Each structure stands twice: as C-alpha cells, then as structure tokens.
PDB file of C-alpha atoms and ligand atoms in Angstrom:
ATOM      1  CA  MET A 758       0.000   0.000   0.000  1.00 41.00           C
ATOM      2  CA  THR A 759       1.351   3.460  -0.844  1.00 42.00           C
ATOM      3  CA  GLY A 760       0.646   7.074   0.137  1.00 45.00           C
ATOM      4  CA  GLU A 761       0.456   8.990   3.371  1.00 53.00           C
ATOM      5  CA  HIS A 762      -2.276   8.274   5.840  1.00 53.00           C
ATOM      6  CA  HIS A 763      -3.439   9.625   9.150  1.00 65.00           C
ATOM      7  CA  VAL A 764      -4.459   6.483  11.001  1.00 68.00           C
ATOM      8  CA  SER A 765      -2.724   5.453  14.200  1.00 73.00           C
ATOM      9  CA  GLU A 766      -1.224   1.951  13.981  1.00 74.00           C
ATOM     10  CA  GLU A 767      -3.003   1.132  17.250  1.00 74.00           C
ATOM     11  CA  HIS A 768      -6.411   1.730  15.762  1.00 75.00           C
ATOM     12  CA  PRO A 769      -8.121  -1.673  15.661  1.00 73.00           C
ATOM     13  CA  ARG A 770      -9.324  -1.060  12.118  1.00 78.00           C
ATOM     14  CA  ALA A 771      -6.229   0.782  10.887  1.00 83.00           C
ATOM     15  CA  GLU A 772      -5.827  -1.291   7.705  1.00 86.00           C
ATOM     16  CA  SER A 773      -9.447  -0.904   6.715  1.00 87.00           C
ATOM     17  CA  ILE A 774      -9.291   2.866   7.276  1.00 90.00           C
ATOM     18  CA  ARG A 775      -6.059   3.109   5.279  1.00 91.00           C
ATOM     19  CA  ILE A 776      -7.727   1.343   2.373  1.00 93.00           C
ATOM     20  CA  ARG A 777     -10.712   3.692   2.570  1.00 94.00           C
ATOM     21  CA  GLU A 778      -8.367   6.687   2.431  1.00 93.00           C
ATOM     22  CA  GLN A 779      -6.594   5.183  -0.559  1.00 93.00           C
ATOM     23  CA  LEU A 780      -9.923   4.749  -2.350  1.00 96.00           C
ATOM     24  CA  THR A 781     -11.118   8.236  -1.498  1.00 96.00           C
ATOM     25  CA  ARG A 782      -7.936   9.705  -2.973  1.00 95.00           C
ATOM     26  CA  GLN A 783      -8.587   7.762  -6.162  1.00 96.00           C
ATOM     27  CA  VAL A 784     -12.016   9.379  -6.510  1.00 95.00           C
ATOM     28  CA  GLU A 785     -10.181  12.695  -6.781  1.00 94.00           C
ATOM     29  CA  THR A 786      -7.924  11.311  -9.534  1.00 95.00           C
ATOM     30  CA  LYS A 787     -11.011   9.938 -11.377  1.00 95.00           C
ATOM     31  CA  VAL A 788      -9.761   6.335 -11.146  1.00 96.00           C
ATOM     32  CA  LEU A 789     -12.712   5.437  -8.932  1.00 95.00           C
ATOM     33  CA  ALA A 790     -16.355   6.359  -9.544  1.00 93.00           C
ATOM     34  CA  LEU A 791     -18.441   7.232  -6.478  1.00 94.00           C
ATOM     35  CA  ALA A 792     -20.376   4.012  -6.992  1.00 93.00           C
ATOM     36  CA  GLY A 793     -17.053   2.196  -6.496  1.00 95.00           C
ATOM     37  CA  LEU A 794     -16.957   3.412  -2.898  1.00 96.00           C
ATOM     38  CA  ILE A 795     -20.369   1.891  -2.284  1.00 96.00           C
ATOM     39  CA  ALA A 796     -19.283  -1.391  -3.874  1.00 96.00           C
ATOM     40  CA  HIS A 797     -16.280  -1.416  -1.559  1.00 97.00           C
ATOM     41  CA  GLY A 798     -18.551  -0.962   1.440  1.00 97.00           C
ATOM     42  CA  ARG A 799     -20.535  -4.012   0.425  1.00 96.00           C
ATOM     43  CA  GLY A 800     -17.349  -6.026   0.202  1.00 97.00           C
ATOM     44  CA  GLU A 801     -16.143  -4.786   3.602  1.00 96.00           C
ATOM     45  CA  ALA A 802     -19.325  -5.978   5.266  1.00 96.00           C
ATOM     46  CA  PHE A 803     -18.747  -9.519   4.008  1.00 97.00           C
ATOM     47  CA  ASP A 804     -15.081  -9.375   4.953  1.00 96.00           C
ATOM     48  CA  TYR A 805     -16.061  -8.482   8.508  1.00 93.00           C
ATOM     49  CA  ILE A 806     -18.250 -11.554   8.682  1.00 95.00           C
ATOM     50  CA  LEU A 807     -15.561 -13.730   7.089  1.00 96.00           C
ATOM     51  CA  GLY A 808     -13.089 -12.638   9.797  1.00 93.00           C
ATOM     52  CA  GLU A 809     -10.815 -10.690   7.422  1.00 94.00           C
ATOM     53  CA  ARG A 810      -8.684 -13.715   6.557  1.00 96.00           C
ATOM     54  CA  THR A 811      -8.044 -15.951   3.565  1.00 98.00           C
ATOM     55  CA  THR A 812      -9.922 -19.194   4.125  1.00 97.00           C
ATOM     56  CA  LEU A 813      -9.056 -22.694   2.957  1.00 97.00           C
ATOM     57  CA  PRO A 814     -11.785 -22.748   0.259  1.00 97.00           C
ATOM     58  CA  ALA A 815     -10.482 -19.395  -1.009  1.00 98.00           C
ATOM     59  CA  MET A 816      -6.984 -20.873  -1.173  1.00 98.00           C
ATOM     60  CA  ARG A 817      -8.339 -23.794  -3.214  1.00 98.00           C
ATOM     61  CA  ALA A 818     -10.012 -21.369  -5.595  1.00 98.00           C
ATOM     62  CA  ILE A 819      -6.725 -19.458  -5.891  1.00 98.00           C
ATOM     63  CA  THR A 820      -5.016 -22.691  -6.975  1.00 98.00           C
ATOM     64  CA  ALA A 821      -7.711 -23.430  -9.589  1.00 98.00           C
ATOM     65  CA  ALA A 822      -7.594 -19.802 -10.804  1.00 98.00           C
ATOM     66  CA  SER A 823      -3.808 -19.972 -11.189  1.00 98.00           C
ATOM     67  CA  ALA A 824      -4.119 -23.163 -13.204  1.00 98.00           C
ATOM     68  CA  ALA A 825      -6.783 -21.579 -15.438  1.00 98.00           C
ATOM     69  CA  LEU A 826      -4.643 -18.508 -16.099  1.00 98.00           C
ATOM     70  CA  LEU A 827      -1.605 -20.641 -16.932  1.00 98.00           C
ATOM     71  CA  LEU A 828      -3.585 -22.952 -19.228  1.00 98.00           C
ATOM     72  CA  ALA A 829      -5.302 -20.168 -21.155  1.00 98.00           C
ATOM     73  CA  GLU A 830      -4.100 -19.449 -24.666  1.00 98.00           C
ATOM     74  CA  TYR A 831      -5.162 -15.849 -24.440  1.00 98.00           C
ATOM     75  CA  PRO A 832      -5.853 -14.695 -20.884  1.00 98.00           C
ATOM     76  CA  VAL A 833      -6.927 -11.104 -20.149  1.00 98.00           C
ATOM     77  CA  LEU A 834      -6.983  -9.245 -16.834  1.00 98.00           C
ATOM     78  CA  SER A 835      -9.969  -6.898 -16.856  1.00 97.00           C
ATOM     79  CA  VAL A 836      -9.341  -3.794 -14.768  1.00 97.00           C
ATOM     80  CA  ASN A 837     -12.004  -1.563 -13.228  1.00 96.00           C
ATOM     81  CA  GLY A 838     -11.621   1.449 -10.951  1.00 96.00           C
ATOM     82  CA  ASN A 839     -11.725  -0.461  -7.650  1.00 97.00           C
ATOM     83  CA  VAL A 840      -9.030  -2.940  -8.607  1.00 98.00           C
ATOM     84  CA  ALA A 841      -6.833  -0.250 -10.139  1.00 98.00           C
ATOM     85  CA  ALA A 842      -7.164   1.791  -6.957  1.00 97.00           C
ATOM     86  CA  LEU A 843      -6.466  -1.122  -4.621  1.00 97.00           C
ATOM     87  CA  CYS A 844      -3.747  -3.184  -6.279  1.00 96.00           C
ATOM     88  CA  PRO A 845      -2.153  -1.746  -9.420  1.00 98.00           C
ATOM     89  CA  ARG A 846       1.260  -3.242  -8.652  1.00 98.00           C
ATOM     90  CA  GLU A 847      -0.200  -6.710  -8.163  1.00 98.00           C
ATOM     91  CA  LEU A 848      -2.053  -6.464 -11.497  1.00 98.00           C
ATOM     92  CA  VAL A 849       1.242  -5.724 -13.188  1.00 98.00           C
ATOM     93  CA  GLU A 850       2.920  -8.607 -11.341  1.00 98.00           C
ATOM     94  CA  LEU A 851       0.125 -10.936 -12.440  1.00 98.00           C
ATOM     95  CA  TRP A 852       0.611  -9.790 -16.033  1.00 98.00           C
ATOM     96  CA  GLU A 853       4.338 -10.501 -15.688  1.00 97.00           C
ATOM     97  CA  ALA A 854       3.705 -13.938 -14.194  1.00 98.00           C
ATOM     98  CA  THR A 855       1.053 -15.066 -16.694  1.00 97.00           C
ATOM     99  CA  GLY A 856       1.578 -12.980 -19.824  1.00 96.00           C
ATOM    100  CA  ALA A 857      -2.130 -12.045 -19.650  1.00 98.00           C
ATOM    101  CA  ARG A 858      -2.932  -8.687 -21.161  1.00 98.00           C
ATOM    102  CA  LEU A 859      -4.354  -5.814 -19.110  1.00 98.00           C
ATOM    103  CA  GLU A 860      -7.583  -4.233 -20.351  1.00 98.00           C
ATOM    104  CA  VAL A 861      -9.555  -1.378 -18.823  1.00 97.00           C
ATOM    105  CA  ASN A 862     -13.259  -2.165 -18.704  1.00 94.00           C
ATOM    106  CA  LEU A 863     -15.657   0.145 -16.900  1.00 91.00           C
ATOM    107  CA  PHE A 864     -19.311   0.389 -16.016  1.00 85.00           C
ATOM    108  CA  HIS A 865     -19.016   4.178 -16.074  1.00 79.00           C
ATOM    109  CA  ARG A 866     -16.792   5.383 -18.919  1.00 83.00           C
ATOM    110  CA  LEU A 867     -16.700   8.988 -17.716  1.00 85.00           C
ATOM    111  CA  PRO A 868     -14.372  11.405 -19.545  1.00 87.00           C
ATOM    112  CA  GLY A 869     -10.790  10.969 -18.403  1.00 92.00           C
ATOM    113  CA  ARG A 870     -11.373   7.845 -16.307  1.00 94.00           C
ATOM    114  CA  GLU A 871      -9.907   5.259 -18.633  1.00 95.00           C
ATOM    115  CA  GLU A 872      -6.824   7.409 -19.084  1.00 97.00           C
ATOM    116  CA  ALA A 873      -6.528   7.860 -15.292  1.00 97.00           C
ATOM    117  CA  ILE A 874      -6.631   4.089 -14.820  1.00 98.00           C
ATOM    118  CA  GLU A 875      -4.142   3.591 -17.632  1.00 98.00           C
ATOM    119  CA  ARG A 876      -1.807   6.065 -15.885  1.00 98.00           C
ATOM    120  CA  VAL A 877      -2.059   4.211 -12.570  1.00 98.00           C
ATOM    121  CA  LEU A 878      -1.215   0.908 -14.306  1.00 98.00           C
ATOM    122  CA  LYS A 879       1.655   2.398 -16.288  1.00 98.00           C
ATOM    123  CA  ASP A 880       3.054   4.069 -13.160  1.00 98.00           C
ATOM    124  CA  ALA A 881       2.985   0.601 -11.598  1.00 98.00           C
ATOM    125  CA  GLY A 882       5.041  -0.799 -14.499  1.00 98.00           C
ATOM    126  CA  ALA A 883       2.502  -1.872 -17.151  1.00 98.00           C
ATOM    127  CA  ARG A 884       3.826  -1.629 -20.691  1.00 97.00           C
ATOM    128  CA  GLU A 885       0.559  -1.948 -22.579  1.00 97.00           C
ATOM    129  CA  VAL A 886      -2.998  -1.237 -21.458  1.00 98.00           C
ATOM    130  CA  LEU A 887      -5.858  -2.237 -23.747  1.00 98.00           C
ATOM    131  CA  GLY A 888      -9.393  -0.874 -23.846  1.00 96.00           C
ATOM    132  CA  VAL A 889      -8.600   2.836 -23.497  1.00 96.00           C
ATOM    133  CA  GLY A 890     -10.639   5.331 -25.560  1.00 92.00           C
ATOM    134  CA  ASP A 891     -11.096   4.356 -29.214  1.00 93.00           C
ATOM    135  CA  ALA A 892      -9.199   1.114 -28.620  1.00 94.00           C
ATOM    136  CA  ALA A 893     -12.389  -0.285 -27.100  1.00 92.00           C
ATOM    137  CA  SER A 894     -13.889  -0.422 -30.581  1.00 92.00           C
ATOM    138  CA  ALA A 895     -15.602  -3.823 -30.410  1.00 93.00           C
ATOM    139  CA  SER A 896     -18.960  -4.464 -28.814  1.00 91.00           C
ATOM    140  CA  ILE A 897     -20.254  -7.648 -27.239  1.00 90.00           C
ATOM    141  CA  ASP A 898     -23.988  -8.261 -27.453  1.00 87.00           C
ATOM    142  CA  GLU A 899     -24.036 -10.490 -24.372  1.00 85.00           C
ATOM    143  CA  VAL A 900     -23.322  -7.496 -22.117  1.00 86.00           C
ATOM    144  CA  SER A 901     -25.257  -4.282 -21.505  1.00 81.00           C
ATOM    145  CA  SER A 902     -23.939  -0.882 -20.264  1.00 79.00           C
ATOM    146  CA  ASP A 903     -20.592   0.664 -21.205  1.00 81.00           C
ATOM    147  CA  ARG A 904     -19.045  -2.667 -20.303  1.00 84.00           C
ATOM    148  CA  ARG A 905     -20.060  -4.091 -23.664  1.00 88.00           C
ATOM    149  CA  ARG A 906     -17.303  -1.973 -25.245  1.00 91.00           C
ATOM    150  CA  VAL A 907     -14.134  -4.044 -25.418  1.00 92.00           C
ATOM    151  CA  ASP A 908     -10.786  -4.093 -27.161  1.00 95.00           C
ATOM    152  CA  PRO A 909     -10.713  -6.419 -30.196  1.00 96.00           C
ATOM    153  CA  ARG A 910      -7.153  -7.410 -29.152  1.00 97.00           C
ATOM    154  CA  GLY A 911      -8.281  -8.253 -25.591  1.00 97.00           C
ATOM    155  CA  ILE A 912     -11.495  -9.413 -23.943  1.00 96.00           C
ATOM    156  CA  LEU A 913     -13.204 -10.011 -27.306  1.00 95.00           C
ATOM    157  CA  VAL A 914     -10.792 -12.807 -28.235  1.00 97.00           C
ATOM    158  CA  ALA A 915      -9.793 -13.985 -24.738  1.00 98.00           C
ATOM    159  CA  ASP A 916     -10.435 -17.569 -23.675  1.00 98.00           C
ATOM    160  CA  ALA A 917     -10.021 -16.737 -19.969  1.00 98.00           C
ATOM    161  CA  VAL A 918     -10.929 -13.417 -18.358  1.00 98.00           C
ATOM    162  CA  PHE A 919     -10.006 -12.369 -14.847  1.00 98.00           C
ATOM    163  CA  VAL A 920     -12.726  -9.990 -13.618  1.00 97.00           C
ATOM    164  CA  PRO A 921     -12.202  -9.123  -9.953  1.00 97.00           C
ATOM    165  CA  LEU A 922     -15.026  -7.113  -8.261  1.00 94.00           C
ATOM    166  CA  GLU A 923     -17.349  -7.450 -11.207  1.00 87.00           C
ATOM    167  CA  ASP A 924     -21.064  -7.027 -11.736  1.00 84.00           C
ATOM    168  CA  GLY A 925     -23.233 -10.023 -12.450  1.00 89.00           C
ATOM    169  CA  ASP A 926     -24.502  -9.094 -15.908  1.00 89.00           C
ATOM    170  CA  ARG A 927     -21.063  -8.908 -17.386  1.00 90.00           C
ATOM    171  CA  THR A 928     -19.869 -12.099 -15.764  1.00 93.00           C
ATOM    172  CA  GLU A 929     -22.890 -13.942 -17.095  1.00 93.00           C
ATOM    173  CA  GLY A 930     -22.343 -12.452 -20.563  1.00 93.00           C
ATOM    174  CA  LEU A 931     -18.697 -13.506 -20.672  1.00 95.00           C
ATOM    175  CA  VAL A 932     -19.536 -17.042 -19.524  1.00 96.00           C
ATOM    176  CA  ARG A 933     -22.252 -17.220 -22.204  1.00 95.00           C
ATOM    177  CA  MET A 934     -19.591 -16.322 -24.778  1.00 95.00           C
ATOM    178  CA  GLY A 935     -17.774 -19.505 -23.754  1.00 96.00           C
ATOM    179  CA  LYS A 936     -14.982 -17.846 -21.809  1.00 97.00           C
ATOM    180  CA  ARG A 937     -13.561 -19.131 -18.554  1.00 97.00           C
ATOM    181  CA  VAL A 938     -14.295 -16.401 -16.012  1.00 98.00           C
ATOM    182  CA  ILE A 939     -12.281 -16.010 -12.837  1.00 98.00           C
ATOM    183  CA  THR A 940     -13.303 -13.534 -10.180  1.00 98.00           C
ATOM    184  CA  ILE A 941     -12.496 -12.333  -6.682  1.00 98.00           C
ATOM    185  CA  ASP A 942     -15.632 -11.384  -4.749  1.00 98.00           C
ATOM    186  CA  LEU A 943     -16.228 -11.225  -1.014  1.00 98.00           C
ATOM    187  CA  ASN A 944     -19.929 -11.821  -1.441  1.00 98.00           C
ATOM    188  CA  PRO A 945     -20.592 -15.505  -2.198  1.00 98.00           C
ATOM    189  CA  MET A 946     -24.208 -14.612  -2.999  1.00 97.00           C
ATOM    190  CA  SER A 947     -23.464 -12.014  -5.669  1.00 97.00           C
ATOM    191  CA  ARG A 948     -24.459 -12.939  -9.183  1.00 96.00           C
ATOM    192  CA  THR A 949     -20.842 -12.624 -10.230  1.00 96.00           C
ATOM    193  CA  ALA A 950     -19.768 -15.153  -7.602  1.00 97.00           C
ATOM    194  CA  GLN A 951     -22.532 -17.498  -8.757  1.00 97.00           C
ATOM    195  CA  PHE A 952     -21.984 -17.191 -12.514  1.00 97.00           C
ATOM    196  CA  ALA A 953     -18.176 -17.255 -12.601  1.00 97.00           C
ATOM    197  CA  THR A 954     -16.247 -20.413 -13.425  1.00 98.00           C
ATOM    198  CA  ILE A 955     -13.925 -19.850 -10.466  1.00 98.00           C
ATOM    199  CA  THR A 956     -14.742 -17.483  -7.599  1.00 98.00           C
ATOM    200  CA  ILE A 957     -12.185 -16.570  -4.966  1.00 98.00           C
ATOM    201  CA  VAL A 958     -14.199 -15.420  -1.931  1.00 98.00           C
ATOM    202  CA  ASP A 959     -11.605 -13.143  -0.384  1.00 98.00           C
ATOM    203  CA  ASN A 960     -10.550  -9.521  -0.222  1.00 98.00           C
ATOM    204  CA  VAL A 961      -8.780  -8.581  -3.444  1.00 98.00           C
ATOM    205  CA  VAL A 962      -6.039  -6.988  -1.351  1.00 97.00           C
ATOM    206  CA  ARG A 963      -5.234 -10.315   0.338  1.00 97.00           C
ATOM    207  CA  ALA A 964      -5.953 -12.592  -2.620  1.00 98.00           C
ATOM    208  CA  MET A 965      -3.860 -10.900  -5.320  1.00 98.00           C
ATOM    209  CA  PRO A 966      -0.425 -11.521  -3.742  1.00 98.00           C
ATOM    210  CA  LEU A 967      -1.439 -15.134  -3.033  1.00 98.00           C
ATOM    211  CA  LEU A 968      -2.609 -15.593  -6.615  1.00 98.00           C
ATOM    212  CA  ILE A 969       0.707 -14.307  -7.976  1.00 98.00           C
ATOM    213  CA  LYS A 970       2.632 -16.657  -5.671  1.00 98.00           C
ATOM    214  CA  GLU A 971       0.488 -19.616  -6.677  1.00 98.00           C
ATOM    215  CA  VAL A 972       0.961 -18.891 -10.392  1.00 98.00           C
ATOM    216  CA  GLU A 973       4.731 -18.848  -9.816  1.00 98.00           C
ATOM    217  CA  ARG A 974       4.527 -22.133  -7.877  1.00 98.00           C
ATOM    218  CA  LEU A 975       2.487 -23.895 -10.588  1.00 98.00           C
ATOM    219  CA  LYS A 976       4.459 -22.584 -13.544  1.00 97.00           C
ATOM    220  CA  GLY A 977       6.451 -25.782 -14.042  1.00 94.00           C
ATOM    221  CA  SER A 978       3.355 -28.044 -13.963  1.00 98.00           C
ATOM    222  CA  SER A 979       2.238 -30.028 -16.999  1.00 98.00           C
ATOM    223  CA  ARG A 980      -1.016 -29.262 -18.828  1.00 98.00           C
ATOM    224  CA  ASN A 981      -2.500 -32.464 -17.449  1.00 98.00           C
ATOM    225  CA  GLU A 982      -1.692 -31.436 -13.892  1.00 98.00           C
ATOM    226  CA  LEU A 983      -3.190 -28.002 -14.437  1.00 98.00           C
ATOM    227  CA  GLU A 984      -6.324 -29.467 -16.051  1.00 98.00           C
ATOM    228  CA  ALA A 985      -6.714 -31.793 -13.067  1.00 98.00           C
ATOM    229  CA  LEU A 986      -6.587 -28.838 -10.663  1.00 98.00           C
ATOM    230  CA  ILE A 987      -9.432 -27.177 -12.554  1.00 98.00           C
ATOM    231  CA  SER A 988     -11.597 -30.247 -12.977  1.00 97.00           C
ATOM    232  CA  GLY A 989     -11.180 -31.069  -9.284  1.00 97.00           C
ATOM    233  CA  PHE A 990     -12.580 -27.659  -8.370  1.00 98.00           C
ATOM    234  CA  SER A 991     -16.293 -27.023  -7.960  1.00 98.00           C
ATOM    235  CA  ASN A 992     -17.351 -23.389  -7.761  1.00 98.00           C
ATOM    236  CA  ARG A 993     -20.658 -24.402  -6.265  1.00 98.00           C
ATOM    237  CA  GLU A 994     -18.906 -26.239  -3.427  1.00 98.00           C
ATOM    238  CA  ALA A 995     -16.462 -23.384  -2.889  1.00 97.00           C
ATOM    239  CA  LEU A 996     -19.331 -20.912  -2.482  1.00 98.00           C
ATOM    240  CA  SER A 997     -21.210 -23.239  -0.139  1.00 98.00           C
ATOM    241  CA  GLU A 998     -18.100 -23.639   1.983  1.00 98.00           C
ATOM    242  CA  ALA A 999     -17.590 -19.877   2.156  1.00 98.00           C
ATOM    243  CA  LEU A1000     -21.182 -19.389   3.305  1.00 98.00           C
ATOM    244  CA  LYS A1001     -20.785 -22.182   5.834  1.00 98.00           C
ATOM    245  CA  LEU A1002     -17.667 -20.566   7.285  1.00 98.00           C
ATOM    246  CA  MET A1003     -19.512 -17.269   7.598  1.00 97.00           C
ATOM    247  CA  LYS A1004     -22.435 -19.001   9.290  1.00 97.00           C
ATOM    248  CA  GLU A1005     -20.159 -20.855  11.708  1.00 96.00           C
ATOM    249  CA  ARG A1006     -18.257 -17.726  12.598  1.00 94.00           C
ATOM    250  CA  LEU A1007     -21.457 -15.792  13.275  1.00 94.00           C
ATOM    251  CA  GLN A1008     -22.739 -18.677  15.356  1.00 94.00           C
ATOM    252  CA  SER A1009     -19.540 -18.913  17.376  1.00 91.00           C
ATOM    253  CA  LEU A1010     -19.439 -15.137  17.952  1.00 89.00           C
ATOM    254  CA  SER A1011     -23.074 -15.071  18.976  1.00 88.00           C
ATOM    255  CA  GLU A1012     -22.499 -17.876  21.480  1.00 88.00           C
ATOM    256  CA  LYS A1013     -19.249 -16.503  22.879  1.00 82.00           C
ATOM    257  CA  GLY A1014     -20.548 -12.949  22.927  1.00 72.00           C
ATOM    258  CA  VAL A1015     -17.263 -11.610  21.518  1.00 62.00           C
ATOM    259  CA  PHE A1016     -17.972  -8.662  19.317  1.00 58.00           C
ATOM    260  CA  ILE A1017     -14.769  -6.668  19.411  1.00 58.00           C
ATOM    261  CA  GLN A1018     -12.345  -9.172  17.908  1.00 57.00           C
ATOM    262  CA  PRO A1019     -12.331  -8.967  14.104  1.00 55.00           C
ATOM    263  CA  HIS A1020     -10.260 -12.182  13.863  1.00 54.00           C
ATOM    264  CA  GLY A1021     -12.256 -14.446  16.172  1.00 48.00           C
TER     265      GLY A1021
HETATM  266  P1  ATP B2569     -23.767  -8.689  -8.617  1.00 68.79           P
HETATM  267  O1  ATP B2569     -24.205  -7.812  -9.769  1.00 68.79           O
HETATM  268  O2  ATP B2569     -22.662  -9.624  -9.023  1.00 68.79           O
HETATM  269  O3  ATP B2569     -24.881  -9.404  -7.874  1.00 68.79           O
HETATM  270  P2  ATP B2569     -23.153  -6.338  -7.069  1.00 68.79           P
HETATM  271  O4  ATP B2569     -24.344  -5.646  -7.579  1.00 68.79           O
HETATM  272  O5  ATP B2569     -22.890  -6.326  -5.595  1.00 68.79           O
HETATM  273  O6  ATP B2569     -23.061  -7.846  -7.501  1.00 68.79           O
HETATM  274  P3  ATP B2569     -21.022  -4.581  -7.754  1.00 68.79           P
HETATM  275  O7  ATP B2569     -21.453  -3.651  -6.688  1.00 68.79           O
HETATM  276  O8  ATP B2569     -20.799  -4.074  -9.123  1.00 68.79           O
HETATM  277  O9  ATP B2569     -21.919  -5.844  -7.875  1.00 68.79           O
HETATM  278  O10 ATP B2569     -19.666  -5.329  -7.365  1.00 68.79           O
HETATM  279  C1  ATP B2569     -19.017  -5.236  -6.245  1.00 68.79           C
HETATM  280  C2  ATP B2569     -18.743  -6.637  -5.730  1.00 68.79           C
HETATM  281  O11 ATP B2569     -17.403  -6.668  -5.316  1.00 68.79           O
HETATM  282  C3  ATP B2569     -19.616  -6.949  -4.523  1.00 68.79           C
HETATM  283  O12 ATP B2569     -20.072  -8.289  -4.588  1.00 68.79           O
HETATM  284  C4  ATP B2569     -18.665  -6.776  -3.324  1.00 68.79           C
HETATM  285  O13 ATP B2569     -18.952  -7.671  -2.301  1.00 68.79           O
HETATM  286  C5  ATP B2569     -17.328  -7.091  -3.963  1.00 68.79           C
HETATM  287  N1  ATP B2569     -16.190  -6.357  -3.363  1.00 68.79           N
HETATM  288  C6  ATP B2569     -16.098  -5.046  -3.065  1.00 68.79           C
HETATM  289  N2  ATP B2569     -14.896  -4.736  -2.560  1.00 68.79           N
HETATM  290  C7  ATP B2569     -14.189  -5.884  -2.552  1.00 68.79           C
HETATM  291  C8  ATP B2569     -12.858  -6.228  -2.186  1.00 68.79           C
HETATM  292  N3  ATP B2569     -12.019  -5.318  -1.689  1.00 68.79           N
HETATM  293  N4  ATP B2569     -12.463  -7.504  -2.346  1.00 68.79           N
HETATM  294  C9  ATP B2569     -13.307  -8.445  -2.843  1.00 68.79           C
HETATM  295  N5  ATP B2569     -14.576  -8.189  -3.199  1.00 68.79           N
HETATM  296  C10 ATP B2569     -15.017  -6.938  -3.068  1.00 68.79           C
END
C-alpha cells in the first residue's frame, strides 16, 4: 500500500481505514467512480463476517484460478476502478507472471477515467494497457452498459478473463460467450460469484499476492496437472463452503458474545 495516511497503527481497524483513504484519494484522480466506494462498502461488510482472513476454500479457488490462467491461450486481466485503486502493482505482477494482457473495462466510462486508470497501471510498471478510448472499438452483445465496449485485441478474443469485483450481468455475458471467467468477490451470494467459473471469496487486497505466488509455484506443472486442478474444483462447493464458514463464525461469535475481535 502506498501514500500517506493519518491512522494510528493502534487503531483496531487501521488497515481498513487506510484502504478507505486510498480509495477516497482515487475518486479525486477519477480512477474510482463514487459508486465504487459503495461497492467497496458491500465487500467490507462480508469481509467483517468472514473474519478478514483468507480461508481454505479461497486458497483452493486461488489454486484453480492460477491453473486456469496458466492454461489459457489468451488470458486477459480486466481492470475496473476499484481494482486499479487497490492493487495496481499486483495487477502488473500478475501480467508478468502469466503474460495475460491488461484491459480497462468500466461500467461508467466517464471522460478521463480510462486514461486515469491507464496512468495508474503504467506508473505501476505496465507496458501496454488495452481498452482505453477508441481502442475499445468492439462491442459484445451479451453485455449491456458501457461494459459491452471491449478491445478487439483483448477481452473479445480472450479464452479466460479475470474480472475481480465485477457485476453479475457482465460475468454472465462472458460465460455465455464460452470464456472461462475467474473472479475475486467477497460476497458468495453475488451474481458474479454465482456465474463465474472460479470465484475466490476473499478480499482482493489479500488474494492478489497469493494468486501471484500460486501462479509462480504452478508454472512448471504439466497441462494435465493443471487441467486436473481445474476439474477437481467445484465453484458451487467453494461458495457453499464460504457461506458455511460465515455461518459458523457468526454462530460462534453469537455464542461466545465476543464482538470486538475482528479475527475471532
Ligand atoms: P452482482 O451484480 O454480481 O450481484 P453487485 O451488484 O454487488 O453484484 P457490484 O457492486 O458491481 O456488484 O460489485 C461489487 C462486488 O465486489 C460486490 O459483490 C462486493 O462484495 C465485492 N467487493 C467489493 N470490494 C471488494 C474487495 N475489496 N475484495 C473483494 N470483493 C469486493
């Protein structure tokens, strides 16, 4: 995480407040739309219930996602304002580890936003960013809103698309086009989580470094081994397990009466 902040290290929710400050700053730079702040709040609520940790089912999904990215012929990392604001360096590292191309894809293509996101990615080390301005010249019928506009060198021809913090319509559209869709979403009930091929139920800030590490670890694996990791993964089961963990944690907290420990 970069940038100055004004939160005391002792504050029990220092990290969460630091992230909020980081996001607020990115509203000023146009990287993040106001709606992105609301989306973040929804994610935070689920993270609180999850216990703000990476769970075992999330780790399994990270392994399957790494295998899918390594197996893809033409993987693309779709970047929206929230992800660009939260982990630009990790997106670049994931590009370096997988060779997947980076493409900006936004619900709200407000003037200057795509360029602001491109700048953040380039400052983090990206060499090429697809989907900016006129480059998003193709249109996919399966998706509504500005998100249907894609780069003909990117999402349009991709066989696997990484869409962290996505909305359900687009995820469903991409799956209908026959693409393998990988997402990170703290809400196991969101339509994105349900439609995606592989959903990592975790905070993008925690999951991205783990995903990069896992891709590096699996790099020497054969195609058969990678295929086996994907076929052994069930998104349905992963989501059920995430919900079960949330339920169990709420139950345990309600019985113990401990409400001040985020990591109970
Ligand atoms: P859907 O259309 O898929 O039902 P939605 O309407 O909630 O979901 P958005 O608000 O566009 O979709 O997407 C935000 C999603 O990202 C939410 O499901 C939210 O829980 C999740 N989210 C927000 N911040 C984070 C984060 N830091 N890490 C992981 N997930 C997050």
